[in-house]
mmCIF file of C-alpha atoms in Angstrom:
data_model
loop_
_atom_site.group_PDB
_atom_site.id
_atom_site.type_symbol
_atom_site.label_atom_id
_atom_site.label_comp_id
_atom_site.label_asym_id
_atom_site.label_seq_id
_atom_site.Cartn_x
_atom_site.Cartn_y
_atom_site.Cartn_z
ATOM 1 C CA MET V 238 9.656 -9.319 -5.501
ATOM 2 C CA ASN V 239 9.963 -8.274 -9.044
ATOM 3 C CA THR V 240 7.460 -5.493 -9.694
ATOM 4 C CA GLU V 241 6.114 -2.527 -7.730
ATOM 5 C CA ALA V 242 2.586 -4.098 -8.049
ATOM 6 C CA GLN V 243 3.788 -7.263 -6.405
ATOM 7 C CA LYS V 244 5.517 -5.346 -3.579
ATOM 8 C CA LYS V 245 2.348 -3.272 -2.969
ATOM 9 C CA SER V 246 0.208 -6.467 -3.104
ATOM 10 C CA LEU V 247 2.508 -8.058 -0.551
ATOM 11 C CA LEU V 248 2.139 -5.179 1.802
ATOM 12 C CA LEU V 249 -1.586 -4.873 1.304
ATOM 13 C CA GLU V 250 -1.994 -8.512 2.262
ATOM 14 C CA LEU V 251 0.147 -7.987 5.313
ATOM 15 C CA ILE V 252 -1.788 -4.898 6.284
ATOM 16 C CA ALA V 253 -5.169 -6.605 5.794
ATOM 17 C CA PHE V 254 -4.000 -9.599 7.877
ATOM 18 C CA SER V 255 -2.524 -7.456 10.685
ATOM 19 C CA THR V 256 -6.031 -5.793 11.208
ATOM 20 C CA VAL V 257 -8.047 -9.019 11.051
ATOM 21 C CA ASP V 258 -8.465 -8.921 14.860
ATOM 22 C CA GLY V 259 -9.935 -5.389 14.615
ATOM 23 C CA GLN V 260 -6.903 -3.379 15.608
ATOM 24 C CA LEU V 261 -3.322 -2.545 14.532
ATOM 25 C CA HIS V 262 -0.867 -2.992 17.298
ATOM 26 C CA LYS V 263 2.241 -0.692 17.392
ATOM 27 C CA ARG V 264 4.557 -3.720 16.944
ATOM 28 C CA GLU V 265 2.595 -4.841 13.929
ATOM 29 C CA TYR V 266 2.882 -1.299 12.410
ATOM 30 C CA GLU V 267 6.600 -1.297 13.051
ATOM 31 C CA PHE V 268 6.944 -4.729 11.411
ATOM 32 C CA LEU V 269 5.038 -3.593 8.452
ATOM 33 C CA TRP V 270 7.137 -0.484 8.046
ATOM 34 C CA HIS V 271 10.281 -2.620 8.290
ATOM 35 C CA VAL V 272 9.002 -4.833 5.430
ATOM 36 C CA ALA V 273 8.130 -1.753 3.433
ATOM 37 C CA GLN V 274 11.668 -0.413 3.806
ATOM 38 C CA GLU V 275 13.112 -3.705 2.791
ATOM 39 C CA LEU V 276 10.960 -3.539 -0.387
ATOM 40 C CA ASN V 277 12.100 0.069 -1.010
ATOM 41 C CA ILE V 278 8.532 1.445 -0.453
ATOM 42 C CA GLY V 279 8.543 5.055 0.766
ATOM 43 C CA LEU V 280 6.691 6.308 3.787
ATOM 44 C CA ASP V 281 4.064 8.250 1.817
ATOM 45 C CA VAL V 282 3.291 5.085 -0.345
ATOM 46 C CA PHE V 283 3.308 2.913 2.734
ATOM 47 C CA HIS V 284 0.771 5.120 4.552
ATOM 48 C CA ASP V 285 -1.433 5.268 1.439
ATOM 49 C CA LEU V 286 -1.590 1.494 1.354
ATOM 50 C CA PHE V 287 -3.656 1.573 4.492
ATOM 51 C CA HIS V 288 -6.448 3.180 2.538
ATOM 52 C CA GLN V 289 -6.512 0.790 -0.405
ATOM 53 C CA GLU V 290 -8.351 -2.454 -1.082
ATOM 54 C CA ILE V 291 -6.464 -5.658 -1.721
ATOM 55 C CA LYS V 292 -6.055 -6.516 -5.386
ATOM 56 C CA PRO V 293 -4.109 -9.667 -5.095
ATOM 57 C CA VAL V 294 -1.249 -10.397 -7.388
ATOM 58 C CA VAL V 295 -0.594 -14.141 -7.729
ATOM 59 C CA VAL V 296 2.976 -15.025 -6.813
ATOM 60 C CA LYS V 297 4.022 -17.923 -8.937
ATOM 61 C CA SER V 298 7.220 -18.905 -7.040
ATOM 62 C CA GLU V 299 6.613 -21.343 -4.228
ATOM 63 C CA PHE V 300 9.614 -19.827 -2.387
ATOM 64 C CA GLN V 301 7.960 -16.377 -2.453
ATOM 65 C CA ARG V 302 4.697 -17.798 -1.263
ATOM 66 C CA ILE V 303 6.390 -19.479 1.620
ATOM 67 C CA GLN V 304 8.188 -16.254 2.478
ATOM 68 C CA GLN V 305 4.904 -14.324 2.435
ATOM 69 C CA PHE V 306 3.210 -17.008 4.579
ATOM 70 C CA TYR V 307 6.108 -16.753 7.131
ATOM 71 C CA ARG V 308 5.788 -12.917 7.092
ATOM 72 C CA LEU V 309 2.049 -13.249 7.849
ATOM 73 C CA ALA V 310 2.876 -15.718 10.667
ATOM 74 C CA LEU V 311 5.406 -13.320 12.185
ATOM 75 C CA ILE V 312 2.748 -10.544 12.081
ATOM 76 C CA MET V 313 0.362 -12.869 13.781
ATOM 77 C CA HIS V 314 2.801 -13.311 16.712
ATOM 78 C CA CYS V 315 4.059 -9.737 16.654
ATOM 79 C CA ASP V 316 1.665 -8.334 19.240
ATOM 80 C CA GLY V 317 2.086 -11.288 21.589
ATOM 81 C CA ILE V 318 -1.643 -12.139 21.346
ATOM 82 C CA LEU V 319 -2.849 -14.976 19.162
ATOM 83 C CA HIS V 320 -6.478 -14.340 18.093
ATOM 84 C CA GLU V 321 -8.672 -17.144 16.811
ATOM 85 C CA LYS V 322 -9.558 -14.950 13.812
ATOM 86 C CA GLU V 323 -5.857 -14.688 12.976
ATOM 87 C CA ALA V 324 -5.378 -18.454 13.210
ATOM 88 C CA LYS V 325 -8.297 -19.211 10.903
ATOM 89 C CA ALA V 326 -7.375 -16.364 8.525
ATOM 90 C CA ILE V 327 -3.756 -17.513 8.038
ATOM 91 C CA GLN V 328 -4.729 -21.045 7.420
ATOM 92 C CA GLN V 329 -7.232 -19.926 4.736
ATOM 93 C CA ILE V 330 -4.673 -17.557 3.118
ATOM 94 C CA ALA V 331 -2.088 -20.401 3.083
ATOM 95 C CA ILE V 332 -4.522 -22.708 1.263
ATOM 96 C CA GLU V 333 -5.373 -19.866 -1.250
ATOM 97 C CA MET V 334 -1.616 -19.581 -1.745
ATOM 98 C CA GLY V 335 -1.435 -23.219 -2.623
ATOM 99 C CA LEU V 336 0.680 -24.147 0.324
ATOM 100 C CA ASN V 337 0.406 -27.573 1.965
ATOM 101 C CA PRO V 338 -1.908 -27.447 5.049
ATOM 102 C CA THR V 339 0.053 -30.029 6.894
ATOM 103 C CA ALA V 340 3.307 -27.978 6.446
ATOM 104 C CA VAL V 341 1.434 -24.792 7.480
ATOM 105 C CA LYS V 342 0.217 -26.405 10.639
ATOM 106 C CA ARG V 343 3.714 -27.651 11.495
ATOM 107 C CA ILE V 344 5.292 -24.263 10.949
ATOM 108 C CA LEU V 345 2.616 -22.537 13.153
ATOM 109 C CA ASP V 346 3.170 -25.093 15.882
ATOM 110 C CA LEU V 347 6.904 -24.596 15.745
ATOM 111 C CA MET V 348 6.424 -20.902 15.952
ATOM 112 C CA LYS V 349 4.152 -21.234 18.983
ATOM 113 C CA LYS V 350 6.883 -23.216 20.781
ATOM 114 C CA ALA V 351 9.784 -20.912 19.792
ATOM 115 C CA PRO V 352 10.614 -18.223 22.411
ATOM 116 C CA ASN V 353 10.350 -15.325 19.894
ATOM 117 C CA ALA V 354 8.126 -17.048 17.293
ATOM 118 C CA MET V 355 11.056 -17.189 14.835
ATOM 119 C CA ILE V 356 12.284 -20.348 13.331
ATOM 120 C CA ASP V 357 15.424 -21.015 11.262
ATOM 121 C CA PRO V 358 14.821 -20.494 7.557
ATOM 122 C CA LYS V 359 16.364 -23.882 6.710
ATOM 123 C CA VAL V 360 13.763 -25.518 8.988
ATOM 124 C CA LEU V 361 10.957 -23.482 7.351
ATOM 125 C CA LEU V 362 12.013 -24.644 3.851
ATOM 126 C CA ARG V 363 12.666 -28.270 4.949
ATOM 127 C CA VAL V 364 9.128 -28.605 6.473
ATOM 128 C CA PHE V 365 7.664 -27.543 3.150
ATOM 129 C CA GLN V 366 9.974 -29.619 1.054
ATOM 130 C CA GLU V 367 9.182 -32.733 3.138
ATOM 131 C CA GLN V 368 5.560 -32.492 1.950
ATOM 132 C CA HIS V 369 6.737 -32.901 -1.671
ATOM 133 C CA ASN V 370 7.972 -36.406 -1.004
#
């Protein structure tokens, strides 16, 4: 992430997605806070983001869009409950990001089968790269 606006946009998108099922689980909050810390976002700014509307900043790098999609997918699995609203929302977000729907479906299926919903970063990138061929 290059700019403060991009970092905040990323977190705003994660916050909005984490509450698509109508609630914010403690594990989701902790995950969001961890991401904020990695982006060097302070606690006050982080809490303030929960009261802002999303003003999306387009991420041009495909790698960064894949990272953002994966973060969203991790948040979806974070509370241990997969809601239908979350599944539909993440697929729509991925399409809006310009990610390949087939690769998105494969990643989500792999995450469902994984014991902790995490997949190897190399596998993540390979699935998206295969769709370029």
